[in-house]
Amino acid sequence: MKKGSVCVAESYLRQSPLAQRALDTRVADDTSAAGLVLSERRFLAQINLCGRIDSAAVKAAVGVELPTKPNTVTEGNNIAALWLGPAEWLLVGPSDAEKAIYDALVEGLDGKSAGIVDVTEGRTVIRVAGPMARDVLSMGCPLDLHPRVFGAGRCAQSFIVRSTVILHQVDDAPVYDIYVERSQSDYLFHWFETSGAPYGVAIAEEPATNAWRRPPRRKKDDEA
Amino acid sequence: MSQAFRNGDGGRIDRGKRVGFTFDGQTYEGYAGDTLASALLANGVRLVGRSFKYHRPRGIVGSGAEEPNALIQLGVGAHTEPNTRATQIALFEGLIAESQNAWPGVGFDVGAINNLVSKVIPSGFYYKTFMWPAAAWMFYEKFIRSAAGLGKAPTEPDPETYEKRSVWCDVLVVGGGPAGLAAARAAGASGARVILADEGSEFGGSLLSSRDRIEGREGADWAGDVIDDLAGMAEVRVLARTTVASYHDHNYLVAVERLNDHLPLGERQGPRQRLWKIRARQVVLATGAIERPLVFAENDRPGVMLAGAVRTYVNRYGARPGNRAVVFTNNDSAYRAAVDASDGGIAVAAIVDCRPNPEGALIRLARERGIEIVSGSVISGVRGAKQVSEVEVAALNEAGDDVVGARRSFDCDLVMMSGGWNPTVHLYSQSGGKLAWNAELATFVPATAAQKSREAGAVNGSFSLADALAEGTRAGAAAARDAGFEVEGEEVPACEAAPGDGVLALMPLWDAPSGRKGAKRFLDFQNDVTASDVALAHRENYSSVEHFKRYTTTGMGTDQGKTSNVNGLAIMAGLRGVDVPEVGHTTFRPFYTAVTVGALAGINSGPELLDPVRKTPMHNWHETHGARFEDVGQWKRPYCYLRPGETVKQAVDREVLAARTSVAILDASTLGKIDIQGPDALELINRVYTNNFATLKVGQCRYGLMLKDDGMVFDDGVTARIGENRYLMSTTTGGAPNVLNWLEEWLQCEWRDLQAYCTSVTTHWAAIAIAGPNSRRLLAELTPVDLSNDAFPFMSWQDGEIAGIPGRIFRISFSGETGFEVQVPASYALALWRALMTAGEKYSITPYGTEAMHVLRAEKGFIIAGQDTDGTTTPFDLGMGWIVSKKKGDFLGKRGLERPDTLRDDRKQLVGLLTEDPNEVIPEGAHISPSPHSAKPVPMEGWVTSSYYSPNCGRSIAMALLRRGNERIGETVALPLEDKVVRAKITKPVFFDEEGERLRG
Amino acid sequence: MLLIECPHCGPREQTEFTCGGEGHIVRPDPDTATDAEWGHYLFMRKNPKGLHFERWFHAHGCRQWFHAARSTVTHEIFAIYGIDEPPPAIDPSKAGSQ
Ligand SMILES: [Zn+2]
């Protein structure tokens, strides 16, 4: 356990911060009429990386290259790497992969120059879609989300109303993943439902994720 | 009356759509496209309100945002809104409006007695009369407010919803008149992101009131075509009924879009208003100009209107504000209004012009219509109580400062006045732009812009249509170019305007003489300020612009002096014998017109959305188990858990006793947690804590105190060594973000060579504190970890599985009891909490809240940073000198603690207080004085920081910061409260188990 | 409300930032500093009308500190530069300094 903290407990014991909203019982058959389509992406693996990171080592360890351009996202091996700062990234993988990704990073990176922290439990992700997604976001978020400025593959830290968030634009539809601290997620979800109400809000099924697999390990000798 | 003053044709109203409405209880009919003002005028209603101070009868003066008189209480019940301008209220079926400031009604108004005694209420009256005695102000204020009040606020909650949006653009064009439309079209064609906003329901601005033609079409039709063009441009957003209300730094502007206000209640859908927070790369201000009234005797009679407004009512609404008009002017523009009024069915009896020899194309047009021009003259009196019936005209003397010769009278029911035009420079001025006095136009015009903005058209003092179109086109193109877009061609639309268009040839006439003493000459209609009031202010030396404004209240009404300011400044300049620019002008402040509080709040109102609510993973369990919550920052924390029939005190006492006698659990998830890694993690920790962490081994944890560099306590918490180069630091609940920011600030700004990485894990880990003599027994049932004292000593931690959940167990305690803190990944915390509650049943396990936690820690004398400290408290003040290392090198606050002020021996120090009456719980914050008999002023020697009833001690306990407290143990002090004086004995700040045997047991 | 160009994230609203006050304050050597010098370091700040070199923190963004040269009169920002960089040469009269 001292290598980090990961859960191997029975999954029925696990509860997302939006569990009380029982979103799975409210999933709409047809979301096409709604202006705003919301869903929760539960338990995504989230590893915070900071320090003097060797991007090639990250790529070798977990299969994704780190973005160097501010406020962008790279993807690889079912991990999304979000730029958070000039020396900080958030690696997001499928649920239940946090232990494997964390261990691979600890093994692959020089622990002296990197901070590697499992923050899976710290945030949840609200997926925001629908034709009014951009407009509803503009009701609380000060970012310029116009497609000329902010498109698919972009991320940014900012706030929505008064909650600190990370926005990740997933595609050009546009669909956004909003990372919010779990303690504030109920507030923010309520805010989305209220803000979107005049335009119709529907709950969508939780998007599926693909499994992460550890890249084949190369022997030390091969690298030399 | 059924629209007796409506012309049979003409105007932009839809005569096919009749609209019924109610004004002051009477029903009327108007047409779609009317404003409330135009519909009232069409129905012959002239009297629409009473003035603020003298309750004089008042009528409609203007046709837009400048209207000072026609303030309306719109709607009823929860929907009612005061101080709306009849000139800007779009008429809709079922509209209900009431005049304001009159009781019982505008026709007969009790307050009008003020008018009869107006000699005793001059300017400055309120200041002088109600200032003494000061204690009576509370009484006066109530009286003044009810007598003076402008409209009534609704008493019910607002049933409407509002929306706010942030929007960025390349070019924002404010104003949809000819200049703004030309600018938007030029900018939009470049592909730039353009927003065009206009406060009106229809675009066109002055074109809607004129008969000018552009590109071969009527101006209004051209405006409609431009709007259609703009609608076809993907990146252009056209906002009608949208007032750009304020202009802030770095091209940040706020606009309010009225989405529903023009619709009958039953047809309204969605938000009522939308607040746009606009960040524009470039701004084009095409805000137009507002006509200036003339100041002359009795110019406030209902029926005295701005000439241009009359032109608007006739041309745009087909409504005649009267049947027989006299025009009074000092410039050419009123002739144009006279001509249009005449063509629109109003007999123009005369044009009274103060200029000796008015000449020019517009004057010829008036003459062609047979209108008599009385030059070199002024209106010296207006008769008619509730409506103008006659004006008196007199010739000016050569100096222009008095009237001479015989007076002539003209019968009329309408006076059209024009004193020139003031560019609408409000937003320009808010942006920081400097104004310059234009002597030819006798007004302020934009000079040097302060931000990335341009002005076009009448706001520049360019009053002709051709100039407006040319300036608009140029400004729009240049703005797009400066925003980085290519502009091809800059064709200025061709126009055919009336001859003499834009020519004023103005002769200043700031205060028309009447030859009659005591005749009131109003300059601010809404606040009842007359030319004599300006003179009084001048005599009493309130002659600087800001003093004069407040002394006379010029421009302080809801219209913000849109029609009155320049006249007031010019009159003051005349009295002082200086030019107007030397008097200067007051500051133009947001908002241009009033913005509803609802629009500013948006949906973020009420307890649920006003501020983020932070909840722990166990929140819903707490909620269903009687928790009464308290706010700790944004967190909701259970204060206590109420059982049926229990009082709060009973619940807290029960929880406190449970922790000392059996076992109790606390949701401690809100405590801040920071993961610190890297080769220099220890060095960082050693530099921010006062005590030494170098000796801390993996598996141990230690309490630390953090100081600001001045030596004052900032935060505290327990830090555990998790690995060779890895620590987990805990902070107070409220201090979590501050501590993380603090660490990052030092790492980035001062200690750039340190390799240490800080990551917040506050919400990743949930925490449960388990306290009490049975805590070990309980926890042992749920974990394979050996919890015995030898295997798991105080201030150590171990990884382990608890109730099947992998987590960490810490042997720490904030209650002073044998205790553990268990941390698990947050999404498993509820499961763990439930498991503890179930397993603990046999020990009568008790969940406890923050108040019991406070009592438990206070019994032990443990401080809370931020409650028992206040940013001026050192560790020594707290009696915690033991935690300040004398051996280790520099740390934050070390040098600060050595400053002479920090070493003073008369500082306030933390002590305990025991009241003489053991049941008396002193309110926190109570001040401490040496004796109940101290002479006044009573010396205040400190205050109570924490105070509780302690069921374990069987009495009240308190902690306090007291001057020289350490040397005064055993003394008695007095605490003067609101209704009594409480006496208490000073003790050491620890009340229970001083040796700490229970803690380590 | 200011629009601040974060050196990493580009132009962002002021609400995303916190201002850290005067920049380039040197922390004296605690072992040799006199009480007066230490007091000056802790408490004394310039309050200029005009050009001001100050520190900002992109708190709700990339969480990086940087410097800004700003006019306290017009709020115009003349330069944004690194937290470890010296102040650039700027004509103070441009910033309304007196
Ligand atoms: Zn940034």
Tab-separated table of C-alpha atoms and ligand atoms in Angstrom, chain C residues 6 8-9 58 62, ligand 1:
chain	number	residue	atom	x	y	z
C	6	CYS	CA	-1.375	34.395	-18.585
C	8	HIS	CA	0.889	29.970	-20.416
C	9	CYS	CA	-2.887	30.053	-20.951
C	58	HIS	CA	-3.313	32.045	-12.116
C	62	CYS	CA	-2.431	26.710	-14.568
D	1	ZN	ZN	-2.328	30.091	-16.781
